[in-house]
C-alpha cells in the first residue's frame, strides 16, 4: 500500500512593526519569531518635554502591546518587544525632526515568579518627522532570563524619548495610574515550547521629543534666563542710544586712545532651530585706537539665557557684524572664543567679549552699532537681527587705505580680515 505523506505547514513569523505616536512620537515595534498574542491596554501618562521647548507637561493616554513567549522554561532568555499603538501627543509645532534622530528607551517591570526591571531600547531609526505630525519611533526590545517556575507578568513602566539633533534633548514619560500587566509568561521547570500569550498592555503615553528640540543651546540674546520669555527693550535707553550716536567720546587727534561706548538695549528678532524668538540684550561697543585703526570690543552685559541642555566645552561660537554709519559705511566682523568649560543644563549661557579690528574707510564722524549676532552651537545656527539700529559709539575717523569705505558690504570683508580675533 502506498502511504501518502503530507508535508507539515511552515510556521510563519509574527507581524512586522507598527508605528505609534508618542507624545509626539510613534514607535515601530517588531515582533519576534514566535510571538504571543498581545492584548491592548490603555493608561494615563504624563510626559515632560525638554525645558528648551518651553512647553508644559503633556497629559494623555497611551496604548501599548507587549509581545513575549506564552511559555518557556527556567534558564531560557526570552526576548520581549514593546509596541506603542497610540501615543499622547504629536511632534509639537516647533521643529521638523530629521531622519534617524529619535530613539526610545524604557523600563518593563517583571513580577510574579520573579521580579526584575527590564531595560528596553529601540534603535535610532525614524523617517523625517514634520512638526505638528505623528511621531515615528522604532520598536523597543529587551531580554529577560527566567530564573523561577511559575507565572511572570510584564508591565510597562516609565520611558524616555531622546532626540539628538539639533541638540540632545529628552522627553520623560511616567504612568499616572496603576498599569495593568500587558503579558504573562508561564515558566516551567523542564521545558515547554514557545507559545502565544495575551496581555493587557498598559503603557506610557509618549510625548513630544523636542527636541526640539528645541531653543538654541547657545546664546540667544535675551533679556531673561528663559528663551521663551524675552525681556522688552527699555524705551528710555533705546531712544537715548538711537540716532544721536550714543557714544561716550569722539576719537579725534587729541591724544585719546580708549573710547567707551554707551550701553544700549538692542531688540533682536532671532531665527533659531526651534522657531522664531524675540529678545532684548544690553550691548556696549568699546574701541582702542591702534594707528589709524581701532581695536573693537563688543560686550554683552548679562547672560542671554539659561542652558536648556548640557553643552560640552568648545561647542558654542558667537560672532557679530558691527554696523557702521555716519561718515563710514559697511560692517566690521567681530567674534568671541568658544566656551572654555562645559555648560550644565540650567546654568547661564554668557556671550564672551567679541573682538575685531575696524579700519575706517572714510573721514569724519562714524558711528558703530550692534548688528546681526550669530551663534553656532552643536551643529546649529541661531541668527539674531536687530529690529532697529542702536548707536553705541561715535568715533572721529580718518580714511585708511583698504578701509571699510562708504560702499556696502566691502566693510564687512575688510573689517573681518583685518582684525577678526577671538
Tab-separated table of N, CA and C in Angstrom, residues 203-332:
chain	number	residue	atom	x	y	z
A	203	UNK	N	0.613	51.081	28.932
A	203	UNK	CA	1.922	51.625	28.683
A	203	UNK	C	1.963	53.098	28.817
A	204	UNK	N	3.053	53.674	28.555
A	204	UNK	CA	3.167	55.084	28.850
A	204	UNK	C	2.863	55.971	27.673
A	205	UNK	N	2.248	57.091	27.930
A	205	UNK	CA	1.931	57.996	26.875
A	205	UNK	C	3.163	58.637	26.339
A	206	UNK	N	3.348	58.540	25.074
A	206	UNK	CA	4.515	59.159	24.528
A	206	UNK	C	4.299	60.640	24.483
A	207	UNK	N	5.350	61.349	24.485
A	207	UNK	CA	5.260	62.791	24.426
A	207	UNK	C	6.165	63.298	23.352
A	208	UNK	N	6.168	64.580	23.154
A	208	UNK	CA	6.955	65.126	22.108
A	208	UNK	C	8.401	65.243	22.478
A	209	UNK	N	9.203	64.597	21.685
A	209	UNK	CA	10.608	64.715	21.912
A	209	UNK	C	10.996	65.983	21.277
A	210	UNK	N	11.322	66.955	21.773
A	210	UNK	CA	11.754	68.044	21.031
A	210	UNK	C	13.058	68.345	21.465
A	211	UNK	N	12.971	68.103	20.723
A	211	UNK	CA	13.976	68.492	20.672
A	211	UNK	C	14.037	69.693	20.583
A	212	UNK	N	13.412	69.400	19.859
A	212	UNK	CA	13.158	70.386	19.763
A	212	UNK	C	13.507	70.672	20.154
A	213	UNK	N	13.888	69.583	19.706
A	213	UNK	CA	14.020	70.222	20.132
A	213	UNK	C	13.677	71.004	20.543
A	214	UNK	N	14.310	72.167	20.732
A	214	UNK	CA	14.250	72.797	20.765
A	214	UNK	C	14.693	74.037	20.815
A	215	UNK	N	15.069	75.412	22.160
A	215	UNK	CA	15.728	76.619	21.777
A	215	UNK	C	17.145	76.309	21.516
A	216	UNK	N	17.725	77.277	21.163
A	216	UNK	CA	19.099	77.138	20.844
A	216	UNK	C	19.952	77.053	22.057
A	217	UNK	N	20.818	76.117	22.133
A	217	UNK	CA	21.632	75.960	23.296
A	217	UNK	C	22.748	76.913	23.250
A	218	UNK	N	22.648	77.903	22.517
A	218	UNK	CA	23.810	78.739	22.572
A	218	UNK	C	23.350	80.123	22.651
A	219	UNK	N	23.691	81.047	22.929
A	219	UNK	CA	23.156	82.251	23.343
A	219	UNK	C	22.238	83.013	22.499
A	220	UNK	N	21.000	82.810	22.671
A	220	UNK	CA	20.034	83.688	22.091
A	220	UNK	C	20.143	84.982	22.850
A	221	UNK	N	20.292	86.095	22.209
A	221	UNK	CA	20.367	87.284	23.011
A	221	UNK	C	19.032	87.442	23.670
A	222	UNK	N	19.006	87.520	24.926
A	222	UNK	CA	17.743	87.591	25.614
A	222	UNK	C	17.889	88.326	26.906
A	223	UNK	N	16.891	89.050	27.235
A	223	UNK	CA	16.987	89.793	28.473
A	223	UNK	C	16.634	88.954	29.657
A	224	UNK	N	16.181	87.708	29.437
A	224	UNK	CA	15.797	86.871	30.560
A	224	UNK	C	16.495	85.552	30.449
A	225	UNK	N	16.391	84.746	31.502
A	225	UNK	CA	17.084	83.465	31.520
A	225	UNK	C	16.344	82.423	30.727
A	226	UNK	N	15.173	82.720	30.256
A	226	UNK	CA	14.405	81.735	29.503
A	226	UNK	C	14.172	82.227	28.097
A	227	UNK	N	14.478	81.384	27.068
A	227	UNK	CA	14.304	81.814	25.704
A	227	UNK	C	12.860	82.084	25.365
A	228	UNK	N	11.946	81.558	26.147
A	228	UNK	CA	10.551	81.733	25.822
A	228	UNK	C	9.978	83.007	26.392
A	229	UNK	N	10.727	83.702	27.241
A	229	UNK	CA	10.189	84.919	27.821
A	229	UNK	C	11.197	86.041	27.767
A	230	UNK	N	11.466	86.546	26.536
A	230	UNK	CA	12.455	87.585	26.381
A	230	UNK	C	11.995	88.875	27.015
A	231	UNK	N	12.968	89.663	27.432
A	231	UNK	CA	12.622	90.931	28.021
A	231	UNK	C	12.399	91.950	26.928
A	232	UNK	N	11.737	93.021	27.244
A	232	UNK	CA	11.446	94.045	26.270
A	232	UNK	C	12.506	95.132	26.346
A	233	UNK	N	12.709	95.813	25.220
A	233	UNK	CA	13.690	96.866	25.265
A	233	UNK	C	13.253	97.963	26.208
A	234	UNK	N	14.217	98.608	26.830
A	234	UNK	CA	13.910	99.722	27.719
A	234	UNK	C	13.817	100.973	26.876
A	235	UNK	N	12.622	101.545	26.755
A	235	UNK	CA	12.422	102.651	25.845
A	235	UNK	C	13.406	103.779	26.078
A	236	UNK	N	13.635	104.168	27.319
A	236	UNK	CA	14.483	105.312	27.577
A	236	UNK	C	15.893	105.067	27.064
A	237	UNK	N	16.405	103.861	27.265
A	237	UNK	CA	17.758	103.566	26.831
A	237	UNK	C	17.816	103.464	25.316
A	238	UNK	N	16.768	102.864	24.698
A	238	UNK	CA	16.768	102.730	23.258
A	238	UNK	C	16.774	104.096	22.612
A	239	UNK	N	15.895	104.945	23.093
A	239	UNK	CA	15.788	106.258	22.489
A	239	UNK	C	17.086	107.027	22.654
A	240	UNK	N	17.671	106.909	23.833
A	240	UNK	CA	18.880	107.661	24.091
A	240	UNK	C	20.006	107.214	23.186
A	241	UNK	N	20.086	105.883	22.964
A	241	UNK	CA	21.214	105.383	22.193
A	241	UNK	C	20.950	105.385	20.718
A	242	UNK	N	19.892	106.010	20.244
A	242	UNK	CA	19.495	105.899	18.856
A	242	UNK	C	20.293	106.726	17.892
A	243	UNK	N	19.571	107.554	17.143
A	243	UNK	CA	20.191	108.256	16.042
A	243	UNK	C	21.269	109.243	16.477
A	244	UNK	N	21.214	109.675	17.715
A	244	UNK	CA	22.191	110.654	18.156
A	244	UNK	C	23.592	110.078	18.159
A	245	UNK	N	23.728	108.781	18.170
A	245	UNK	CA	25.047	108.170	18.115
A	245	UNK	C	25.606	107.989	19.486
A	246	UNK	N	24.815	107.529	20.417
A	246	UNK	CA	25.189	107.377	21.806
A	246	UNK	C	26.588	106.888	21.987
A	247	UNK	N	27.539	107.740	22.045
A	247	UNK	CA	28.897	107.327	22.296
A	247	UNK	C	29.414	108.184	23.422
A	248	UNK	N	30.341	107.641	24.140
A	248	UNK	CA	30.838	108.396	25.265
A	248	UNK	C	31.856	109.416	24.824
A	249	UNK	N	32.405	109.184	23.662
A	249	UNK	CA	33.508	110.053	23.318
A	249	UNK	C	33.832	110.004	21.848
A	250	UNK	N	34.337	111.056	21.333
A	250	UNK	CA	34.791	111.088	19.954
A	250	UNK	C	36.228	110.633	19.885
A	251	UNK	N	36.687	110.316	18.663
A	251	UNK	CA	38.028	109.783	18.555
A	251	UNK	C	38.966	110.670	17.801
A	252	UNK	N	39.039	111.884	18.119
A	252	UNK	CA	39.884	112.813	17.385
A	252	UNK	C	41.359	112.597	17.611
A	253	UNK	N	42.167	113.608	17.287
A	253	UNK	CA	43.614	113.502	17.398
A	253	UNK	C	44.127	114.146	18.676
A	254	UNK	N	43.255	114.234	19.677
A	254	UNK	CA	43.659	114.899	20.909
A	254	UNK	C	44.460	114.023	21.828
A	255	UNK	N	44.957	112.896	21.341
A	255	UNK	CA	45.785	112.054	22.181
A	255	UNK	C	45.016	110.953	22.866
A	256	UNK	N	43.691	110.955	22.763
A	256	UNK	CA	42.905	109.910	23.421
A	256	UNK	C	43.030	108.605	22.654
A	257	UNK	N	43.162	107.500	23.376
A	257	UNK	CA	43.310	106.207	22.697
A	257	UNK	C	42.195	105.226	23.045
A	258	UNK	N	41.552	105.404	24.208
A	258	UNK	CA	40.480	104.485	24.619
A	258	UNK	C	39.140	105.197	24.541
A	259	UNK	N	38.171	104.543	23.942
A	259	UNK	CA	36.848	105.137	23.755
A	259	UNK	C	35.789	104.158	24.269
A	260	UNK	N	35.008	104.610	25.215
A	260	UNK	CA	33.994	103.757	25.842
A	260	UNK	C	32.619	104.078	25.263
A	261	UNK	N	31.985	103.060	24.714
A	261	UNK	CA	30.673	103.250	24.114
A	261	UNK	C	29.566	103.253	25.154
A	262	UNK	N	28.384	103.549	24.709
A	262	UNK	CA	27.212	103.574	25.569
A	262	UNK	C	26.534	102.214	25.543
A	263	UNK	N	26.066	101.765	26.710
A	263	UNK	CA	25.293	100.522	26.764
A	263	UNK	C	23.904	100.791	26.192
A	264	UNK	N	23.532	100.037	25.162
A	264	UNK	CA	22.231	100.219	24.519
A	264	UNK	C	21.433	98.924	24.601
A	265	UNK	N	20.126	99.067	24.699
A	265	UNK	CA	19.229	97.916	24.725
A	265	UNK	C	18.860	97.579	23.279
A	266	UNK	N	19.299	96.431	22.813
A	266	UNK	CA	19.105	96.064	21.410
A	266	UNK	C	17.992	95.027	21.283
A	267	UNK	N	16.886	95.373	20.634
A	267	UNK	CA	15.805	94.400	20.409
A	267	UNK	C	16.154	93.510	19.214
A	268	UNK	N	16.191	92.219	19.445
A	268	UNK	CA	16.558	91.278	18.392
A	268	UNK	C	15.369	90.430	17.951
A	269	UNK	N	15.344	90.102	16.663
A	269	UNK	CA	14.450	89.080	16.120
A	269	UNK	C	15.341	87.918	15.719
A	270	UNK	N	15.138	86.757	16.348
A	270	UNK	CA	16.062	85.630	16.174
A	270	UNK	C	15.414	84.468	15.431
A	271	UNK	N	16.179	83.886	14.530
A	271	UNK	CA	15.794	82.653	13.852
A	271	UNK	C	16.570	81.523	14.505
A	272	UNK	N	15.867	80.612	15.179
A	272	UNK	CA	16.523	79.531	15.905
A	272	UNK	C	16.075	78.188	15.354
A	273	UNK	N	16.767	77.113	15.718
A	273	UNK	CA	16.366	75.784	15.242
A	273	UNK	C	14.972	75.392	15.691
A	274	UNK	N	14.428	76.064	16.688
A	274	UNK	CA	13.090	75.694	17.148
A	274	UNK	C	12.068	76.787	16.903
A	275	UNK	N	12.389	77.700	15.990
A	275	UNK	CA	11.415	78.712	15.649
A	275	UNK	C	11.905	80.124	15.909
A	276	UNK	N	11.038	81.080	15.608
A	276	UNK	CA	11.382	82.488	15.770
A	276	UNK	C	11.246	82.915	17.223
A	277	UNK	N	12.179	83.754	17.676
A	277	UNK	CA	12.162	84.277	19.040
A	277	UNK	C	12.449	85.775	19.006
A	278	UNK	N	11.986	86.471	20.024
A	278	UNK	CA	12.312	87.886	20.194
A	278	UNK	C	12.995	88.064	21.530
A	279	UNK	N	13.996	88.913	21.568
A	279	UNK	CA	14.735	89.105	22.813
A	279	UNK	C	15.417	90.462	22.784
A	280	UNK	N	15.695	90.989	23.951
A	280	UNK	CA	16.401	92.267	24.051
A	280	UNK	C	17.642	92.077	24.911
A	281	UNK	N	18.782	92.564	24.429
A	281	UNK	CA	20.030	92.413	25.172
A	281	UNK	C	20.739	93.750	25.315
A	282	UNK	N	21.321	94.017	26.491
A	282	UNK	CA	22.146	95.213	26.657
A	282	UNK	C	23.534	94.966	26.067
A	283	UNK	N	23.958	95.838	25.148
A	283	UNK	CA	25.216	95.653	24.432
A	283	UNK	C	26.013	96.957	24.468
A	284	UNK	N	27.333	96.833	24.548
A	284	UNK	CA	28.212	98.011	24.568
A	284	UNK	C	29.398	97.767	23.663
A	285	UNK	N	29.749	98.781	22.854
A	285	UNK	CA	30.902	98.686	21.957
A	285	UNK	C	31.981	99.665	22.431
A	286	UNK	N	33.168	99.149	22.695
A	286	UNK	CA	34.310	99.971	23.088
A	286	UNK	C	35.389	99.884	22.006
A	287	UNK	N	36.259	100.896	21.958
A	287	UNK	CA	37.313	100.909	20.944
A	287	UNK	C	38.630	101.393	21.549
A	288	UNK	N	39.707	100.923	20.958
A	288	UNK	CA	41.057	101.367	21.353
A	288	UNK	C	41.808	101.704	20.072
A	289	UNK	N	42.316	102.933	20.012
A	289	UNK	CA	42.994	103.372	18.793
A	289	UNK	C	44.299	102.604	18.618
A	290	UNK	N	44.532	102.170	17.394
A	290	UNK	CA	45.751	101.422	17.070
A	290	UNK	C	46.235	101.909	15.717
A	291	UNK	N	47.092	102.933	15.704
A	291	UNK	CA	47.491	103.551	14.457
A	291	UNK	C	46.291	104.274	13.875
A	292	UNK	N	45.991	104.004	12.616
A	292	UNK	CA	44.816	104.608	12.007
A	292	UNK	C	43.567	103.778	12.189
A	293	UNK	N	43.683	102.599	12.817
A	293	UNK	CA	42.550	101.685	13.010
A	293	UNK	C	42.111	101.679	14.469
A	294	UNK	N	41.081	100.907	14.748
A	294	UNK	CA	40.559	100.780	16.102
A	294	UNK	C	40.327	99.302	16.419
A	295	UNK	N	40.827	98.867	17.566
A	295	UNK	CA	40.516	97.522	18.056
A	295	UNK	C	39.179	97.603	18.793
A	296	UNK	N	38.216	96.839	18.339
A	296	UNK	CA	36.869	96.887	18.913
A	296	UNK	C	36.639	95.753	19.897
A	297	UNK	N	35.862	96.043	20.936
A	297	UNK	CA	35.394	95.023	21.876
A	297	UNK	C	33.897	95.222	22.079
A	298	UNK	N	33.130	94.191	21.778
A	298	UNK	CA	31.673	94.240	21.961
A	298	UNK	C	31.332	93.399	23.179
A	299	UNK	N	30.625	94.009	24.130
A	299	UNK	CA	30.303	93.330	25.382
A	299	UNK	C	28.799	93.163	25.553
A	300	UNK	N	28.394	91.959	25.952
A	300	UNK	CA	27.011	91.713	26.369
A	300	UNK	C	26.997	91.786	27.887
A	301	UNK	N	26.103	92.602	28.439
A	301	UNK	CA	26.161	92.933	29.851
A	301	UNK	C	25.486	91.932	30.778
A	302	UNK	N	24.763	90.975	30.228
A	302	UNK	CA	24.159	89.967	31.090
A	302	UNK	C	24.019	88.666	30.314
A	303	UNK	N	23.825	87.592	31.056
A	303	UNK	CA	23.630	86.284	30.435
A	303	UNK	C	22.411	86.346	29.523
A	304	UNK	N	22.555	85.778	28.340
A	304	UNK	CA	21.454	85.847	27.398
A	304	UNK	C	20.354	84.838	27.691
A	305	UNK	N	20.708	83.699	28.300
A	305	UNK	CA	19.697	82.686	28.593
A	305	UNK	C	20.318	81.581	29.425
A	306	UNK	N	19.461	80.769	30.025
A	306	UNK	CA	19.938	79.581	30.725
A	306	UNK	C	20.043	78.435	29.737
A	307	UNK	N	21.024	77.601	29.935
A	307	UNK	CA	21.228	76.489	29.017
A	307	UNK	C	20.090	75.481	29.138
A	308	UNK	N	19.489	75.096	28.010
A	308	UNK	CA	18.398	74.121	28.041
A	308	UNK	C	18.896	72.682	28.107
A	309	UNK	N	20.203	72.496	27.954
A	309	UNK	CA	20.765	71.140	27.953
A	309	UNK	C	22.243	71.230	28.310
A	310	UNK	N	22.846	70.083	28.607
A	310	UNK	CA	24.285	70.057	28.847
A	310	UNK	C	25.015	70.349	27.534
A	311	UNK	N	25.933	71.309	27.574
A	311	UNK	CA	26.675	71.690	26.375
A	311	UNK	C	28.166	71.503	26.658
A	312	UNK	N	28.852	70.682	25.882
A	312	UNK	CA	30.290	70.463	26.125
A	312	UNK	C	31.110	71.695	25.765
A	313	UNK	N	32.320	71.768	26.322
A	313	UNK	CA	33.191	72.908	26.037
A	313	UNK	C	33.568	72.929	24.559
A	314	UNK	N	33.954	74.123	24.109
A	314	UNK	CA	34.384	74.343	22.729
A	314	UNK	C	33.291	74.037	21.706
A	315	UNK	N	32.034	74.235	22.073
A	315	UNK	CA	30.955	73.934	21.132
A	315	UNK	C	30.051	75.128	20.843
A	316	UNK	N	30.284	76.269	21.521
A	316	UNK	CA	29.477	77.467	21.282
A	316	UNK	C	30.389	78.572	20.740
A	317	UNK	N	30.062	79.116	19.564
A	317	UNK	CA	30.898	80.131	18.929
A	317	UNK	C	30.042	81.327	18.518
A	318	UNK	N	30.239	82.514	19.173
A	318	UNK	CA	29.463	83.702	18.823
A	318	UNK	C	30.239	84.647	17.898
A	319	UNK	N	29.515	85.386	17.066
A	319	UNK	CA	30.127	86.427	16.241
A	319	UNK	C	29.081	87.488	15.928
A	320	UNK	N	29.532	88.660	15.494
A	320	UNK	CA	28.619	89.763	15.186
A	320	UNK	C	29.183	90.599	14.047
A	321	UNK	N	28.284	91.239	13.306
A	321	UNK	CA	28.657	92.229	12.302
A	321	UNK	C	28.301	93.601	12.872
A	322	UNK	N	29.301	94.374	13.287
A	322	UNK	CA	29.079	95.726	13.801
A	322	UNK	C	28.756	96.636	12.616
A	323	UNK	N	27.665	97.384	12.720
A	323	UNK	CA	27.199	98.221	11.613
A	323	UNK	C	27.810	99.623	11.714
A	324	UNK	N	28.398	100.067	10.602
A	324	UNK	CA	28.977	101.408	10.535
A	324	UNK	C	27.961	102.388	9.968
A	325	UNK	N	28.013	103.634	10.474
A	325	UNK	CA	27.122	104.677	9.982
A	325	UNK	C	27.818	106.017	10.024
A	326	UNK	N	27.065	107.080	9.761
A	326	UNK	CA	27.675	108.398	9.724
A	326	UNK	C	28.536	108.537	8.495
A	327	UNK	N	29.782	108.945	8.679
A	327	UNK	CA	30.677	109.139	7.538
A	327	UNK	C	31.023	107.818	6.850
A	328	UNK	N	31.127	106.762	7.626
A	328	UNK	CA	31.564	105.477	7.072
A	328	UNK	C	30.366	104.575	6.819
A	329	UNK	N	30.579	103.536	6.048
A	329	UNK	CA	29.513	102.577	5.736
A	329	UNK	C	30.095	101.165	5.736
A	330	UNK	N	29.233	100.176	5.893
A	330	UNK	CA	29.660	98.789	5.861
A	330	UNK	C	29.521	98.140	7.228
A	331	UNK	N	30.215	97.048	7.434
A	331	UNK	CA	30.182	96.339	8.711
A	331	UNK	C	31.582	95.882	9.084
A	332	UNK	N	31.769	95.600	10.363
A	332	UNK	CA	33.044	95.073	10.859
A	332	UNK	C	32.752	93.765	11.585
